[in-house]
Coordinates of C-alpha atoms in Angstrom, one line a residue:
X1433 CA 0.0 0.0 0.0
X1434 CA 1.6 3.3 -1.1
X1435 CA 1.5 6.2 1.4
X1436 CA 2.4 9.8 0.6
X1437 CA 4.7 10.9 3.4
X1438 CA 3.4 13.6 5.6
X1439 CA 6.8 14.7 6.9
X1440 CA 10.2 14.8 5.2
X1441 CA 12.0 13.8 8.4
X1442 CA 11.8 14.2 12.2
X1443 CA 13.2 17.8 12.1
X1444 CA 10.4 18.8 9.7
X1445 CA 7.8 17.1 11.9
X1446 CA 9.2 18.9 14.9
X1447 CA 9.0 22.3 13.2
X1448 CA 5.4 21.7 12.3
X1449 CA 4.6 20.5 15.8
X1450 CA 6.3 23.6 17.2
X1451 CA 4.2 25.9 15.0
X1452 CA 1.0 24.2 16.3
X1453 CA 2.1 24.4 19.9
X1454 CA 3.1 28.1 20.1
X1455 CA -0.4 29.6 19.9
X1456 CA -1.8 26.8 22.2
X1457 CA 0.8 27.5 24.9
X1458 CA 0.1 31.3 24.6
X1459 CA -3.6 30.7 24.9
X1460 CA -3.1 28.6 28.1
X1461 CA -1.0 31.4 29.6
X1462 CA -3.7 33.9 28.6
X1463 CA -6.2 32.0 30.7
X1464 CA -4.1 32.6 33.8
X1465 CA -2.3 29.3 34.0
X1466 CA 1.2 30.7 33.9
X1467 CA 3.0 27.3 33.8
X1468 CA 6.6 27.3 32.4
X1469 CA 6.8 24.8 29.6
X1470 CA 9.3 21.9 29.8
X1471 CA 9.7 19.6 26.8
X1472 CA 10.1 15.9 27.6
X1473 CA 11.2 13.8 24.6
X1474 CA 10.8 10.0 24.4
X1475 CA 14.2 8.8 23.2
X1476 CA 15.6 8.1 20.9
X1477 CA 13.3 9.0 18.0
X1478 CA 11.4 11.6 19.9
X1479 CA 14.4 13.8 20.5
X1480 CA 14.9 15.2 17.0
X1481 CA 11.2 16.1 17.0
X1482 CA 11.3 17.6 20.4
X1483 CA 14.4 19.8 19.8
X1484 CA 12.6 22.3 17.4
X1485 CA 9.7 22.4 19.9
X1486 CA 11.9 23.3 22.8
X1487 CA 13.8 25.8 20.7
X1488 CA 10.5 27.5 19.6
X1489 CA 9.2 27.6 23.2
X1490 CA 12.6 28.7 24.6
X1491 CA 12.5 26.0 27.3
X1492 CA 14.5 23.1 28.5
X1493 CA 14.7 19.8 26.6
X1494 CA 14.6 16.8 28.9
X1495 CA 13.7 13.1 28.4
X1496 CA 11.4 10.5 29.9
X1497 CA 12.6 7.0 29.1
X1498 CA 9.9 4.3 28.7
X1499 CA 10.4 0.9 27.1
X1500 CA 7.9 -1.6 25.7
X1501 CA 7.5 -4.8 27.7
X1502 CA 7.6 -7.5 25.1
X1503 CA 7.8 -11.2 24.7
X1504 CA 10.7 -13.2 23.2
X1505 CA 8.2 -14.7 20.7
X1506 CA 7.0 -11.3 19.4
X1507 CA 9.4 -8.5 20.3
X1508 CA 7.4 -5.9 18.4
X1509 CA 4.2 -6.5 20.4
X1510 CA 3.9 -4.3 23.5
X1511 CA 2.2 -6.2 26.4
X1512 CA 3.0 -3.2 28.6
X1513 CA 5.5 -0.4 29.2
X1514 CA 7.8 0.7 32.0
X1515 CA 9.8 3.8 32.7
X1516 CA 13.3 4.0 34.0
X1517 CA 11.8 5.1 37.3
X1518 CA 9.6 2.0 37.5
X1519 CA 6.2 3.3 36.5
X1520 CA 4.5 0.3 34.9
X1521 CA 1.5 0.0 32.6
X1522 CA 0.2 -3.3 31.4
X1523 CA -1.9 -4.0 28.3
X1524 CA -5.6 -4.4 29.0
X1525 CA -5.7 -7.7 27.2
X1526 CA -6.7 -10.5 29.6
X1527 CA -4.2 -13.0 28.3
X1528 CA -1.3 -10.8 29.5
X1529 CA -2.9 -10.1 32.9
X1530 CA -3.4 -13.8 33.5
X1531 CA 0.1 -14.8 32.7
X1532 CA 2.4 -16.4 35.3
X1533 CA 3.4 -13.6 37.7
X1534 CA 7.0 -14.8 37.8
X1535 CA 7.2 -14.5 33.9
X1536 CA 5.8 -11.0 34.1
X1537 CA 8.4 -9.9 36.6
X1538 CA 11.2 -11.2 34.4
X1539 CA 10.0 -9.4 31.2
X1540 CA 9.3 -6.3 33.3
X1541 CA 12.8 -6.3 34.8
X1542 CA 14.3 -6.7 31.4
X1543 CA 12.4 -3.7 30.0
X1544 CA 13.2 -1.5 33.0
X1545 CA 16.9 -2.4 32.7
X1546 CA 16.9 -1.3 29.1
X1547 CA 15.2 2.0 30.1
X1548 CA 17.7 2.7 32.9
X1549 CA 20.6 1.9 30.6
X1550 CA 19.3 4.4 28.0
X1551 CA 18.8 7.0 30.6
X1552 CA 22.4 6.6 31.8
X1553 CA 23.6 7.1 28.2
X1554 CA 21.6 10.3 27.6
X1555 CA 21.7 11.9 31.0
X1556 CA 24.9 13.9 30.4
X1557 CA 22.8 16.1 28.0
X1558 CA 19.8 16.5 30.2
X1559 CA 19.1 19.5 32.4
X1560 CA 17.9 19.1 36.0
X1561 CA 14.2 19.9 35.5
X1562 CA 11.4 19.8 38.0
X1563 CA 8.0 19.3 36.4
X1564 CA 6.1 20.4 39.6
X1565 CA 3.8 23.2 38.6
X1566 CA 5.2 23.2 35.0
X1567 CA 3.5 22.6 31.6
X1568 CA 5.0 19.2 30.7
X1569 CA 5.0 18.6 27.0
X1570 CA 5.7 14.9 26.1
X1571 CA 6.9 14.5 22.6
X1572 CA 7.5 11.4 20.4
X1573 CA 8.0 11.0 16.7
X1574 CA 4.7 9.1 16.4
X1575 CA 2.4 6.9 18.5
X1576 CA 1.6 3.4 17.4
X1577 CA 0.2 1.6 20.5
X1578 CA 0.4 4.5 23.0
X1579 CA 1.8 2.3 25.8
X1580 CA 5.2 4.0 26.2
X1581 CA 3.9 7.6 26.1
X1582 CA 1.1 6.7 28.5
X1583 CA 3.6 5.2 31.0
X1584 CA 5.8 8.3 30.5
X1585 CA 2.9 10.7 31.3
X1586 CA 2.2 8.8 34.5
X1587 CA 5.9 9.1 35.5
X1588 CA 5.7 12.9 34.9
X1589 CA 2.3 13.3 36.7
X1590 CA 3.8 11.8 39.8
X1591 CA 5.6 15.2 40.2
X1592 CA 2.4 17.3 40.0
X1593 CA 2.8 19.4 36.9
X1594 CA 0.2 22.1 36.2
X1595 CA -0.7 20.2 33.0
X1596 CA 0.6 17.3 30.9
X1597 CA 0.2 17.4 27.1
X1598 CA 0.8 14.5 24.7
X1599 CA 2.4 16.0 21.5
X1600 CA 3.2 14.0 18.4
X1601 CA 3.1 14.5 14.6
X1602 CA 1.1 11.4 13.9
X1603 CA -1.0 8.8 15.7
X1604 CA -3.9 6.4 14.8
X1605 CA -7.4 8.0 15.0
X1606 CA -8.6 5.0 16.9
X1607 CA -6.2 5.7 19.8
X1608 CA -7.5 9.2 20.5
X1609 CA -10.1 8.4 23.1
X1610 CA -7.8 6.0 24.9
X1611 CA -4.9 8.5 24.9
X1612 CA -7.0 11.4 26.2
X1613 CA -7.3 9.8 29.6
X1614 CA -3.6 10.1 30.3
X1615 CA -3.2 13.9 29.6
X1616 CA -4.8 17.3 29.9
X1617 CA -4.4 17.9 26.2
X1618 CA -3.4 16.1 23.0
X1619 CA -1.7 17.9 20.1
X1620 CA -1.6 15.5 17.2
X1621 CA -1.0 16.9 13.7
X1622 CA -2.3 14.0 11.7
X1623 CA -4.4 10.9 12.4
X1624 CA -4.3 9.0 9.1
X1625 CA -6.0 5.6 8.5
X1626 CA -5.0 2.9 7.9
X1627 CA -2.1 3.5 10.2
X1628 CA 0.1 0.3 10.3
X1629 CA 3.4 2.0 11.4
X1630 CA 4.8 5.4 12.2
X1631 CA 7.6 5.1 9.6
X1632 CA 5.1 5.1 6.7
X1633 CA 4.4 8.8 7.2
X1634 CA 8.0 10.0 7.0
X1635 CA 10.1 10.3 3.8
X1636 CA 13.3 9.8 5.8
X1637 CA 13.0 7.8 9.0
X1638 CA 16.5 6.4 9.9
X1639 CA 17.1 5.0 13.4
X1640 CA 18.4 7.7 15.7
X1641 CA 21.8 6.7 17.2
X1642 CA 22.6 7.3 20.8
X1643 CA 25.4 9.8 20.1
X1644 CA 23.1 11.8 17.8
X1645 CA 20.3 11.9 20.4
X1646 CA 22.9 13.0 23.0
X1647 CA 24.1 15.7 20.7
X1648 CA 20.6 17.2 20.2
X1649 CA 20.2 17.4 24.0
X1650 CA 23.6 18.9 24.7
X1651 CA 23.5 21.4 21.9
X1652 CA 20.0 22.7 23.0
X1653 CA 20.6 22.7 26.7
X1654 CA 24.2 24.3 26.5
X1655 CA 23.0 27.0 24.1
X1656 CA 20.2 28.1 26.5
X1657 CA 22.3 27.6 29.6
X1658 CA 20.1 24.8 31.0
X1659 CA 23.2 22.8 31.5
X1660 CA 26.9 23.7 31.5
X1661 CA 29.8 21.8 30.0
X1662 CA 31.3 21.0 33.4
X1663 CA 27.9 19.5 34.5
X1664 CA 27.9 17.3 31.5
X1665 CA 31.5 16.2 32.1
X1666 CA 30.6 15.3 35.7
X1667 CA 27.5 13.4 34.6
X1668 CA 29.5 11.6 31.9
X1669 CA 32.2 10.5 34.4
X1670 CA 29.6 9.3 36.8
X1671 CA 28.1 7.1 34.1
X1672 CA 31.4 5.2 33.4

């Protein structure tokens, strides 16, 4: 099935998302909710999309790491998601809820370990943000199942932000109602059907390497003084 790409690449999608968000954030502030925005990207693919958003809103660029909980038989199928901090969300399908508890603990631990490892790799580029009272904008390059971004919103909500918004260039129309329960607002540029996969809607959709993701974080946060070079060096030395 041929699909006309909606975005040339993640940077293009991020620029379009930023243009959609600027008036919405201004409107929120006009209502008297003067919450400072913080952009939280889901790595790695969400970071190149989130960088133009953070730049346009002149705010810090941070991350929330959430990983799919999968089975060895089908590593693409998300039976749940877990964040690096241990916030867990299981699929509503009964067959996963009724699985052997010991088996669930094993696959959960594997996924959380992956999330913690990725956080350690990217932390040198992250500012020390506090979402309490802030406008937390969670950004990914697209939403397929919604499991990881839902777990990420729960992790951020634990810190009592003023509002949490789910922001993405593309997501399935059928997920909208389910996604809405996890956030105060959704900003989704396109909801095409049939969906099938996020990559279909990008002309260029290469895998984002860890070093590239780290560079986006460092460049943005150094430039705007959300993090200093000495802080990053200290963070990096702590990770090795």
